[in-house]
Each structure stands twice: as structure tokens, then as C-alpha cells.
Coordinates of N, CA and C in Angstrom, one line a residue:
X291 N 67.8 -19.5 -26.0 CA 68.3 -18.3 -25.4 C 67.0 -17.2 -25.2
X292 N 67.0 -16.9 -24.1 CA 65.7 -16.3 -23.6 C 65.9 -14.7 -24.1
X293 N 64.7 -14.1 -24.3 CA 64.3 -12.6 -24.8 C 65.3 -11.8 -23.7
X294 N 65.9 -10.8 -24.3 CA 66.4 -9.7 -23.3 C 65.4 -8.8 -22.9
X295 N 65.4 -8.2 -21.7 CA 64.4 -7.1 -21.0 C 63.8 -6.5 -22.2
X296 N 64.7 -5.8 -22.8 CA 64.3 -4.7 -23.8 C 63.3 -5.3 -24.9
X297 N 63.7 -6.6 -25.3 CA 63.0 -7.3 -26.4 C 61.7 -7.7 -25.6
X298 N 61.4 -8.2 -24.5 CA 60.4 -8.6 -23.7 C 59.4 -7.4 -23.7
X299 N 60.0 -6.4 -23.2 CA 59.1 -5.1 -23.2 C 58.5 -4.7 -24.5
X300 N 59.4 -4.8 -25.6 CA 58.7 -4.4 -26.8 C 57.5 -5.4 -27.2
X301 N 57.9 -6.5 -26.9 CA 56.8 -7.7 -27.3 C 55.5 -7.5 -26.5
X302 N 55.7 -7.1 -25.2 CA 54.4 -6.7 -24.4 C 53.6 -5.6 -25.2
X303 N 54.6 -4.5 -25.3 CA 53.9 -3.3 -26.2 C 53.2 -3.7 -27.4
X304 N 53.7 -4.5 -28.2 CA 53.4 -4.9 -29.3 C 52.0 -5.6 -29.1
X305 N 51.8 -6.4 -28.1 CA 50.7 -7.2 -27.9 C 49.6 -6.4 -27.3
X306 N 49.9 -5.5 -26.6 CA 49.0 -4.4 -26.0 C 48.4 -3.6 -27.2
X307 N 49.3 -3.2 -28.2 CA 48.9 -2.3 -29.3 C 47.9 -3.3 -30.1
X308 N 48.2 -4.6 -30.4 CA 47.4 -5.5 -31.2 C 46.2 -5.5 -30.6
X309 N 46.0 -5.8 -29.3 CA 44.8 -6.0 -28.6 C 43.8 -4.8 -28.6
X310 N 44.5 -3.5 -28.6 CA 43.8 -2.4 -28.5 C 43.3 -2.1 -30.1
X311 N 44.1 -2.4 -31.0 CA 43.6 -2.6 -32.6 C 42.5 -3.3 -32.9
X312 N 42.5 -4.6 -32.3 CA 41.5 -5.4 -32.4 C 40.1 -4.9 -31.7
X313 N 40.2 -4.5 -30.6 CA 39.0 -3.8 -29.8 C 38.5 -2.6 -30.7
X314 N 39.4 -1.9 -31.2 CA 38.8 -0.5 -31.9 C 38.2 -1.1 -33.3
X315 N 38.9 -2.2 -33.8 CA 38.1 -2.7 -35.0 C 36.9 -3.1 -34.8
X316 N 36.6 -3.8 -33.7 CA 35.4 -4.3 -33.1 C 34.4 -3.2 -32.8
X317 N 34.9 -2.3 -32.1 CA 34.0 -1.1 -31.9 C 33.6 -0.6 -33.3
X318 N 34.4 -0.4 -34.1 CA 34.1 0.2 -35.4 C 33.1 -0.5 -36.2
X319 N 33.1 -1.8 -36.1 CA 32.1 -2.7 -36.8 C 30.9 -2.7 -36.2
X320 N 30.8 -2.3 -34.9 CA 29.6 -2.3 -34.2 C 28.9 -1.1 -34.4
X321 N 29.9 0.0 -34.8 CA 29.2 1.4 -34.6 C 28.1 1.5 -35.6
X322 N 28.0 1.0 -36.7 CA 26.8 1.0 -37.5 C 25.5 0.3 -37.1
X323 N 25.6 -0.2 -36.2 CA 24.4 -1.0 -35.7 C 23.8 -0.1 -34.8
X324 N 22.3 -0.3 -34.8 CA 21.4 0.5 -34.1 C 20.7 -0.4 -33.1
X325 N 20.7 0.1 -31.8 CA 20.1 -0.9 -30.8 C 18.4 -0.7 -30.8
X326 N 17.9 -1.8 -30.2 CA 16.3 -1.8 -30.0 C 16.0 -0.7 -29.2
X327 N 16.7 -0.4 -28.1 CA 16.3 0.6 -27.3 C 16.1 2.1 -27.9
X328 N 17.3 2.3 -28.8 CA 17.2 3.7 -29.4 C 16.1 3.8 -30.5
X329 N 15.6 2.8 -30.9 CA 14.4 2.7 -31.8 C 13.2 2.8 -30.9
X330 N 13.2 2.1 -30.0 CA 11.9 2.3 -29.0 C 11.9 3.6 -28.4
X331 N 12.8 4.4 -28.3 CA 12.7 5.7 -27.5 C 12.2 6.5 -28.7
X332 N 12.5 6.3 -29.8 CA 11.8 7.3 -31.0 C 10.3 7.3 -30.9
X333 N 10.0 5.9 -30.6 CA 8.4 5.8 -30.8 C 7.8 6.3 -32.1
X334 N 6.8 7.0 -32.2 CA 6.0 7.6 -33.3 C 6.6 9.0 -33.8
X335 N 7.6 9.4 -32.9 CA 8.1 10.7 -33.2 C 8.7 10.8 -34.6
X336 N 8.0 11.7 -35.4 CA 8.5 11.8 -36.8 C 9.8 12.4 -37.1
X337 N 10.0 13.4 -36.2 CA 11.4 14.2 -36.2 C 12.5 13.4 -35.8
X338 N 12.1 12.5 -34.6 CA 13.2 11.5 -34.0 C 13.5 10.5 -35.3
X339 N 12.6 10.0 -35.9 CA 12.7 8.8 -36.9 C 13.3 9.5 -38.1
X340 N 13.2 10.6 -38.5 CA 14.0 11.4 -39.7 C 15.4 11.4 -39.3
X341 N 15.5 11.9 -38.0 CA 17.1 11.9 -37.6 C 17.8 10.5 -37.6
X342 N 17.0 9.5 -37.2 CA 17.7 8.2 -37.3 C 18.0 7.7 -38.7
X343 N 17.0 8.0 -39.4 CA 17.1 7.8 -41.0 C 18.5 8.4 -41.6
X344 N 18.7 9.7 -41.3 CA 19.7 10.5 -41.6 C 21.0 9.9 -41.3
X345 N 21.0 9.5 -40.1 CA 22.2 9.0 -39.5 C 22.5 7.5 -40.1
X346 N 21.5 6.7 -40.2 CA 21.8 5.3 -40.6 C 22.1 5.3 -42.3
X347 N 21.4 6.4 -42.9 CA 21.9 6.4 -44.4 C 23.4 6.7 -44.6
X348 N 24.0 7.8 -43.6 CA 25.3 8.1 -43.8 C 26.1 7.1 -43.1
X349 N 25.8 6.2 -42.1 CA 26.7 5.3 -41.6 C 26.5 3.8 -42.5
X350 N 25.7 3.8 -43.7 CA 25.5 2.4 -44.4 C 26.5 2.4 -45.5
X351 N 27.3 3.4 -45.7 CA 28.4 3.5 -46.6 C 28.1 3.2 -48.1
X352 N 26.7 3.6 -48.3 CA 26.1 3.6 -49.8 C 25.4 2.2 -49.9
X353 N 25.3 1.5 -48.8 CA 24.4 0.2 -49.0 C 23.0 0.7 -49.1
X354 N 22.6 1.7 -48.3 CA 21.2 2.1 -48.4 C 21.3 3.7 -49.1
X355 N 20.2 3.9 -49.7 CA 20.0 5.3 -50.2 C 18.7 5.7 -50.4
X356 N 18.5 7.1 -50.4 CA 17.2 7.6 -50.7 C 17.3 8.6 -51.8
X357 N 16.3 8.6 -52.8 CA 16.2 9.3 -53.6 C 14.7 10.0 -53.7
X358 N 14.3 10.9 -53.1 CA 13.1 11.2 -53.0 C 12.3 10.4 -52.2
X359 N 11.1 9.9 -52.9 CA 10.2 8.9 -52.3 C 10.6 7.5 -52.4
X360 N 11.9 7.2 -53.0 CA 12.5 5.9 -53.0 C 13.4 5.5 -52.2
X361 N 13.5 4.5 -51.3 CA 14.2 3.9 -50.4 C 14.6 2.8 -51.0
X362 N 16.2 2.7 -51.4 CA 16.6 1.4 -51.8 C 17.9 0.9 -51.0
X363 N 17.9 -0.5 -50.8 CA 19.1 -1.2 -50.0 C 19.6 -2.2 -51.0
X364 N 21.0 -2.2 -51.1 CA 21.6 -3.2 -51.9 C 23.0 -3.8 -51.2
X365 N 23.2 -5.0 -51.2 CA 24.3 -5.5 -50.5 C 24.9 -6.5 -51.5
X366 N 26.1 -6.0 -51.8 CA 26.9 -6.9 -53.0 C 26.2 -6.9 -54.1
X367 N 26.3 -8.0 -54.7 CA 25.6 -8.3 -56.0 C 24.1 -8.8 -55.8
X368 N 23.4 -9.0 -54.7 CA 22.1 -9.3 -54.4 C 21.1 -8.2 -55.0
X369 N 20.0 -8.7 -55.3 CA 18.8 -7.6 -55.9 C 18.7 -6.6 -54.9
X370 N 18.4 -5.5 -55.5 CA 18.1 -4.4 -54.7 C 16.8 -4.3 -54.1
X371 N 16.6 -4.0 -52.7 CA 15.2 -4.1 -51.9 C 14.7 -2.6 -52.2
X372 N 13.5 -2.5 -52.7 CA 13.2 -1.1 -53.0 C 11.8 -0.9 -52.2
X373 N 11.8 0.5 -51.5 CA 10.5 0.9 -50.9 C 10.2 2.1 -51.2
X374 N 8.9 2.5 -51.8 CA 8.4 3.5 -52.5 C 7.4 4.2 -51.6
X375 N 7.7 5.4 -51.2 CA 6.7 6.3 -50.3 C 5.4 6.5 -51.1
X376 N 4.2 6.0 -50.8 CA 3.1 6.2 -51.7 C 2.0 6.6 -50.6
X377 N 1.4 7.8 -50.6 CA 0.4 8.2 -49.8 C -0.7 7.1 -49.7
X378 N -0.9 6.6 -48.4 CA -0.6 7.1 -47.1 C 0.5 6.4 -46.5
X379 N 1.2 5.6 -47.3 CA 2.3 4.7 -46.6 C 3.8 5.6 -46.9
X380 N 4.6 5.7 -45.7 CA 5.9 6.2 -45.8 C 6.9 5.2 -45.1
X381 N 8.0 5.3 -45.6 CA 9.1 4.4 -45.1 C 10.2 5.2 -44.6
X382 N 10.8 4.6 -43.4 CA 12.2 5.1 -43.0 C 13.1 4.0 -42.7
X383 N 14.4 4.2 -43.4 CA 15.5 3.3 -43.1 C 16.1 3.5 -41.6
X384 N 16.1 2.6 -40.7 CA 16.5 2.9 -39.3 C 17.9 2.1 -39.1
X385 N 18.4 1.5 -39.9 CA 19.7 1.1 -39.8 C 19.9 -0.5 -39.6
X386 N 21.1 -1.0 -39.5 CA 21.2 -2.4 -39.1 C 21.1 -2.7 -37.6
X387 N 20.1 -3.6 -37.2 CA 19.8 -4.0 -35.9 C 20.9 -4.5 -35.2
X388 N 21.3 -4.1 -33.9 CA 22.3 -4.8 -33.2 C 21.8 -6.1 -33.0
X389 N 22.7 -7.1 -33.0 CA 22.5 -8.5 -32.8 C 22.2 -9.4 -33.8
X390 N 21.7 -8.9 -34.9 CA 21.2 -9.8 -36.1 C 21.7 -9.1 -37.4
X391 N 22.0 -9.9 -38.4 CA 22.2 -9.2 -39.8 C 21.1 -8.9 -40.5
X392 N 20.4 -8.2 -39.9 CA 19.2 -7.6 -40.6 C 19.0 -6.1 -40.4
X393 N 18.6 -5.4 -41.6 CA 18.4 -3.9 -41.6 C 16.9 -3.6 -41.5
X394 N 16.4 -2.5 -40.7 CA 15.2 -2.3 -40.4 C 14.5 -1.1 -41.2
X395 N 13.4 -1.3 -41.9 CA 12.8 -0.2 -42.5 C 11.3 -0.3 -42.0
X396 N 11.0 0.9 -41.5 CA 9.9 1.1 -41.0 C 8.6 1.7 -41.7
X397 N 7.6 1.0 -41.9 CA 6.5 1.5 -42.7 C 5.3 2.1 -42.0
X398 N 5.0 3.3 -42.3 CA 4.0 4.0 -41.3 C 2.8 4.3 -42.2
X399 N 1.6 4.2 -41.7 CA 0.4 4.5 -42.4 C -0.7 5.1 -41.4
X400 N -1.1 6.3 -41.6 CA -1.9 7.1 -40.6 C -3.0 6.2 -40.1
X401 N -3.1 6.4 -38.7 CA -4.3 5.6 -38.2 C -3.9 4.0 -37.8
X402 N -2.9 3.5 -38.2 CA -2.6 2.3 -38.1 C -1.3 2.2 -37.3
X403 N -1.0 1.0 -36.7 CA 0.3 0.5 -36.2 C 1.3 0.4 -37.2
X404 N 2.5 0.6 -37.0 CA 3.6 0.6 -37.9 C 3.9 -0.9 -38.3
X405 N 4.3 -1.1 -39.5 CA 5.0 -2.3 -39.8 C 6.5 -2.2 -39.8
X406 N 7.2 -3.5 -40.1 CA 8.7 -3.3 -40.2 C 9.0 -4.3 -41.1
X407 N 9.8 -3.8 -42.1 CA 10.5 -4.7 -43.1 C 11.8 -5.0 -42.6
X408 N 12.1 -6.3 -42.7 CA 13.6 -6.8 -42.2 C 14.5 -7.2 -43.4
X409 N 15.3 -6.4 -43.7 CA 16.2 -6.8 -44.9 C 17.5 -7.4 -44.7
X410 N 17.8 -8.6 -45.1 CA 18.8 -9.4 -44.6 C 20.0 -9.0 -45.8
X411 N 21.2 -9.4 -45.7 CA 22.3 -8.9 -46.5 C 22.8 -10.0 -47.4
X412 N 21.6 -11.0 -47.5 CA 21.8 -12.2 -48.5 C 20.7 -11.8 -49.7
X413 N 20.3 -12.7 -50.4 CA 19.3 -12.7 -51.5 C 17.9 -12.9 -51.1
X414 N 17.6 -13.3 -49.9 CA 16.3 -13.5 -49.3 C 15.4 -12.2 -49.3
X415 N 14.2 -12.4 -49.8 CA 13.5 -11.3 -49.8 C 13.0 -10.6 -48.5
X416 N 12.7 -9.4 -48.4 CA 12.5 -8.9 -47.0 C 11.3 -9.3 -46.5
X417 N 11.3 -9.6 -45.1 CA 10.5 -10.1 -44.1 C 9.6 -9.0 -43.6
X418 N 8.4 -9.0 -43.4 CA 7.6 -8.2 -42.9 C 7.0 -8.6 -41.6
X419 N 7.3 -7.8 -40.4 CA 6.7 -8.2 -39.2 C 5.9 -7.0 -38.6
X420 N 5.2 -7.4 -37.5 CA 4.2 -6.3 -37.0 C 4.8 -5.6 -35.8
X421 N 6.3 -5.9 -35.5 CA 6.9 -5.2 -34.3 C 8.2 -5.3 -34.4
X422 N 9.1 -4.6 -33.6 CA 10.6 -4.5 -33.7 C 10.8 -6.1 -33.3
X423 N 11.7 -6.6 -33.8 CA 12.3 -8.1 -33.5 C 13.1 -7.9 -32.2
X424 N 13.3 -8.6 -31.3 CA 14.0 -8.8 -30.1 C 15.1 -9.9 -30.2
X425 N 16.3 -9.7 -30.7 CA 17.3 -10.8 -30.9 C 17.8 -11.4 -29.7
X426 N 18.1 -12.7 -29.8 CA 18.4 -13.7 -29.0 C 20.1 -13.5 -28.8
X427 N 20.7 -14.0 -27.8 CA 22.1 -14.0 -27.8 C 22.7 -14.9 -28.8
X428 N 23.7 -14.4 -29.6 CA 24.3 -15.2 -30.6 C 23.7 -15.0 -32.1
X429 N 22.6 -14.1 -32.1 CA 22.1 -13.7 -33.3 C 21.5 -14.7 -34.3
X430 N 21.1 -15.8 -33.8 CA 20.6 -16.8 -34.8 C 19.0 -16.8 -34.5
X431 N 18.5 -16.3 -33.7 CA 16.9 -16.3 -33.4 C 16.6 -15.0 -33.1
X432 N 15.3 -14.6 -33.3 CA 14.6 -13.3 -32.8 C 13.3 -13.7 -32.6
X433 N 12.4 -12.7 -31.8 CA 11.2 -12.9 -31.3 C 10.4 -11.6 -31.9
X434 N 9.2 -11.8 -32.3 CA 8.4 -10.5 -32.6 C 7.0 -10.7 -31.7
X435 N 6.7 -10.0 -31.0 CA 5.4 -9.8 -30.3 C 4.6 -8.6 -30.7
X436 N 3.3 -8.9 -31.4 CA 2.4 -7.8 -31.7 C 1.2 -8.2 -31.5
X437 N 0.7 -7.2 -30.5 CA -0.9 -7.4 -30.1 C -0.9 -9.0 -29.4
X438 N -2.0 -9.6 -30.0 CA -2.1 -10.9 -29.4 C -1.2 -12.1 -30.1
X439 N -0.3 -11.8 -30.9 CA 0.7 -12.7 -31.5 C 2.1 -12.8 -31.2
X440 N 2.5 -13.9 -31.2 CA 3.9 -14.0 -30.8 C 4.6 -15.1 -31.7
X441 N 5.7 -14.6 -32.5 CA 6.3 -15.4 -33.5 C 8.0 -15.5 -33.2
X442 N 8.4 -16.6 -33.6 CA 9.8 -17.0 -33.2 C 10.4 -17.3 -34.6
X443 N 11.6 -16.5 -35.0 CA 12.3 -16.8 -36.2 C 13.6 -17.3 -35.9
X444 N 14.2 -18.1 -36.8 CA 15.7 -18.7 -36.8 C 16.4 -18.5 -37.9
X445 N 17.6 -18.3 -37.9 CA 18.5 -18.2 -39.0 C 19.3 -19.4 -39.4
X446 N 19.3 -19.8 -40.7 CA 20.1 -20.8 -41.1 C 21.2 -20.0 -42.2
X447 N 22.4 -20.1 -42.1 CA 23.3 -19.3 -43.1 C 22.8 -17.8 -43.0
X448 N 22.4 -17.4 -44.3 CA 21.8 -16.0 -44.3 C 20.3 -15.7 -44.3
X449 N 19.7 -17.0 -44.2 CA 18.1 -17.0 -44.3 C 17.4 -17.2 -43.1
X450 N 16.6 -16.4 -43.1 CA 15.6 -16.5 -41.8 C 14.3 -17.1 -42.2
X451 N 13.8 -17.8 -41.2 CA 12.5 -18.5 -41.5 C 11.8 -18.6 -40.2
X452 N 10.5 -18.5 -40.3 CA 9.5 -18.5 -39.2 C 9.4 -20.0 -38.6
X453 N 9.7 -20.0 -37.4 CA 9.7 -21.5 -36.6 C 8.5 -21.7 -35.9
X454 N 7.8 -20.6 -35.2 CA 6.7 -20.7 -34.5 C 5.9 -19.6 -34.5
X455 N 4.7 -19.7 -34.4 CA 3.7 -18.6 -34.3 C 2.5 -19.1 -33.3
X456 N 2.1 -18.1 -32.6 CA 0.9 -18.3 -31.7 C 0.1 -17.1 -31.7
X457 N -1.2 -17.1 -32.1 CA -2.1 -16.2 -31.8 C -3.1 -16.4 -30.7
X458 N -2.8 -15.8 -29.8 CA -3.6 -15.8 -28.4 C -4.9 -15.2 -28.6
X459 N -5.9 -15.6 -27.8 CA -7.3 -15.0 -27.8 C -7.2 -13.5 -27.9
X460 N -8.2 -12.7 -28.7 CA -8.2 -11.4 -28.9 C -8.1 -10.8 -27.5
X461 N -7.6 -9.7 -27.2 CA -7.4 -8.9 -26.0 C -6.2 -9.3 -25.0
X462 N -5.5 -10.5 -25.4 CA -4.4 -10.8 -24.7 C -3.2 -10.2 -25.4
X463 N -2.3 -9.5 -24.6 CA -1.0 -9.0 -25.2 C 0.2 -9.6 -24.6
X464 N 1.3 -9.4 -25.5 CA 2.6 -10.1 -25.0 C 3.7 -9.0 -24.8
X465 N 4.6 -9.4 -24.2 CA 5.8 -8.5 -24.0 C 7.1 -9.4 -23.9
X466 N 8.2 -9.3 -24.5 CA 9.5 -10.0 -24.4 C 10.0 -9.6 -23.3
X467 N 10.3 -10.5 -22.4 CA 11.1 -10.0 -21.1 C 12.5 -10.3 -21.3
X468 N 13.0 -11.0 -22.3 CA 14.4 -11.2 -22.4 C 14.6 -12.7 -22.7
X469 N 15.7 -13.1 -23.0 CA 16.2 -14.2 -23.6 C 17.1 -15.0 -22.6
X470 N 17.1 -16.3 -22.5 CA 18.1 -17.1 -21.6 C 19.5 -16.8 -22.1
X471 N 20.5 -17.0 -21.5 CA 21.8 -16.6 -21.9 C 22.3 -17.6 -22.9
X472 N 21.7 -18.7 -22.9 CA 22.1 -19.7 -24.1 C 21.4 -19.7 -25.3
X473 N 20.5 -18.6 -25.2 CA 19.3 -18.3 -26.4 C 18.5 -19.7 -26.7
X474 N 18.2 -20.6 -25.6 CA 17.5 -21.8 -25.7 C 16.0 -21.4 -25.4
X475 N 15.9 -20.2 -24.9 CA 14.4 -20.0 -24.3 C 14.2 -18.5 -24.4
X476 N 13.2 -18.2 -24.7 CA 12.5 -16.7 -24.6 C 11.8 -16.4 -23.7
X477 N 11.8 -15.6 -22.7 CA 10.9 -15.2 -21.6 C 9.9 -14.3 -22.1
X478 N 8.4 -14.6 -21.7 CA 7.4 -13.8 -22.3 C 6.7 -13.3 -20.9
X479 N 6.1 -12.1 -21.2 CA 5.1 -11.7 -20.2 C 3.9 -11.8 -21.0
X480 N 2.7 -11.9 -20.1 CA 1.4 -11.6 -21.0 C 0.3 -11.0 -20.0
X481 N -0.5 -10.4 -20.7 CA -1.5 -9.4 -20.0 C -2.9 -9.7 -20.8
X482 N -3.9 -10.1 -20.0 CA -5.4 -10.3 -20.4 C -6.3 -9.7 -19.6
X483 N -6.5 -8.4 -19.9 CA -7.5 -7.5 -19.0 C -8.9 -8.0 -19.0
X484 N -9.4 -8.8 -19.9 CA -10.8 -9.2 -20.0 C -10.8 -10.6 -20.0
X485 N -9.8 -11.3 -19.3 CA -9.9 -12.9 -19.3 C -11.1 -13.3 -18.4
X486 N -11.8 -14.3 -18.9 CA -13.0 -14.8 -18.2 C -12.7 -15.1 -16.8
X487 N -11.8 -15.6 -16.3 CA -11.5 -15.7 -15.0 C -10.7 -14.8 -14.1
X488 N -10.6 -13.6 -14.6 CA -10.1 -12.4 -13.9 C -10.8 -11.9 -12.9
X489 N -10.1 -11.7 -11.8 CA -10.8 -11.1 -10.6 C -11.3 -9.7 -11.0
X490 N -12.5 -9.2 -10.3 CA -13.0 -8.0 -10.8 C -12.0 -6.9 -10.4
X491 N -11.8 -5.9 -11.5 CA -10.8 -5.0 -11.3 C -9.4 -5.3 -11.3
X492 N -9.1 -6.6 -11.6 CA -7.6 -6.9 -11.8 C -7.5 -7.9 -12.9
X493 N -6.6 -7.4 -13.9 CA -6.4 -8.1 -15.1 C -5.5 -9.4 -14.9
X494 N -5.9 -10.4 -15.6 CA -5.1 -11.6 -15.4 C -3.8 -11.4 -16.1
X495 N -2.5 -11.8 -15.6 CA -1.4 -11.6 -16.0 C -0.4 -12.7 -15.6
X496 N 0.8 -12.9 -16.2 CA 1.7 -13.8 -15.8 C 2.9 -13.8 -16.6
X497 N 3.8 -14.9 -16.5 CA 4.9 -15.0 -17.5 C 5.1 -16.7 -17.9
X498 N 5.7 -16.7 -19.0 CA 6.0 -18.1 -19.3 C 7.3 -18.0 -20.3
X499 N 7.6 -19.2 -20.7 CA 8.8 -19.1 -21.5 C 8.8 -20.2 -22.7
X500 N 9.1 -19.8 -23.9 CA 9.1 -20.8 -24.9 C 10.5 -21.0 -25.2
X501 N 10.7 -22.5 -25.2 CA 12.0 -23.1 -25.2 C 12.5 -23.6 -26.7
X502 N 13.8 -23.3 -27.2 CA 14.3 -23.9 -28.3 C 15.1 -25.3 -27.8
X503 N 15.5 -25.2 -26.8 CA 16.5 -26.4 -26.3 C 16.1 -26.9 -25.0
X504 N 17.1 -27.4 -24.2 CA 16.7 -28.1 -23.1 C 16.4 -26.8 -21.9

């Protein structure tokens, strides 16, 4: 026996409500994540970084806390990751990075480029990298480019490991241009102002890609 028109209408309304509820839940789950773009916009602005930390601590629901110079992160029953500000090094908790299950802590020392601690939600010890990670679609890989070095990391379960690292000649710098949609390759740009074969007044530059798959 077919559904009566009123019952069919109620069913459609219920389906729409369920879809909206699912969307709202997804948005709420993503709300605590911080984008790479928002972190890059802050740059080295201390006031901007302080505001980011205040927001990130509030949205962490207690998993991250600051007590004076101590910054601590704990997920479930795993050991606490602790970072202590000791002159000249200071730390800022910037939140969970969108696209990967990693939380970012920025370590700053006057006169030096910042370093970043990547804290997972499992029992793995924090990873230290020289630049913000650029996540691949799907969240199982990320790339880090810092100066003349490029590194690729891969996640297996909750653990991250270094899969590949290349240190180019001094003076060559890298930039991540993006990932292929299937995450099988990362596109890189390179710039080498003092390359031996560079034309006078023109830096050698180009693009290449590192592939994980076909």
C-alpha cells in the first residue's frame, strides 16, 4: 500500500531535516580547524598570533591549555605534550590544522625563522618541521618546504613518518603550488637566483612534481 500524500510530505521534510542536521554537524566538526591561509596571513605579527592562540585554546574544549609559560596539549589518555617558554624561545598554540589530524605549535626565537611542532592526537611524539605543512587531499600526506629543503610525510593510522626529503644546493628555494586531486603528486615551484647557468639578471626557475602514485 502506497504512502498517503501527507505521509510522503512528512517523509521528505524529515529527510531534509536529517540532511541539514548532518551538514550542521559537519560544519561544527570543522569549526575548530584552522586553515593554512589564516596562519600565513598572520606571518610574524605577534598580536595576530596571540589572537589566534586565544581562539584556538577556547575552541580546543580543554585539550590545549596555557598556564603562564607552560603550553600543554593532551588527547584522551595519551601522554601530555608540553612546551615551555624559556627566553629567547616562545610558543603559540595555533589550533588543529584543517585537512590533517595535527595540531600546530609555533616556536619563535628572535633573529631566527620560526619552527613548528606538529602534535598528533595519538601517542606519537610531536614532529618538528621548519615550515607550515601543506596537506594533501584526503589528509594522508603533507609537504613541508623550508629554504632549500623539501620533505614529504605520510600517515599510517594515527602515526606520521617522513617518506622523502631532498636538500637542494644552497640558494635554491621551493614553494608548494598544490596537490593533484588524487593526492598522488605534489606540484612544486623552484627558484635559484644564483644558478651557474642562469642568464644575466634573470633567476633560474621552474616547476616540477613529486609523485606518490601513477
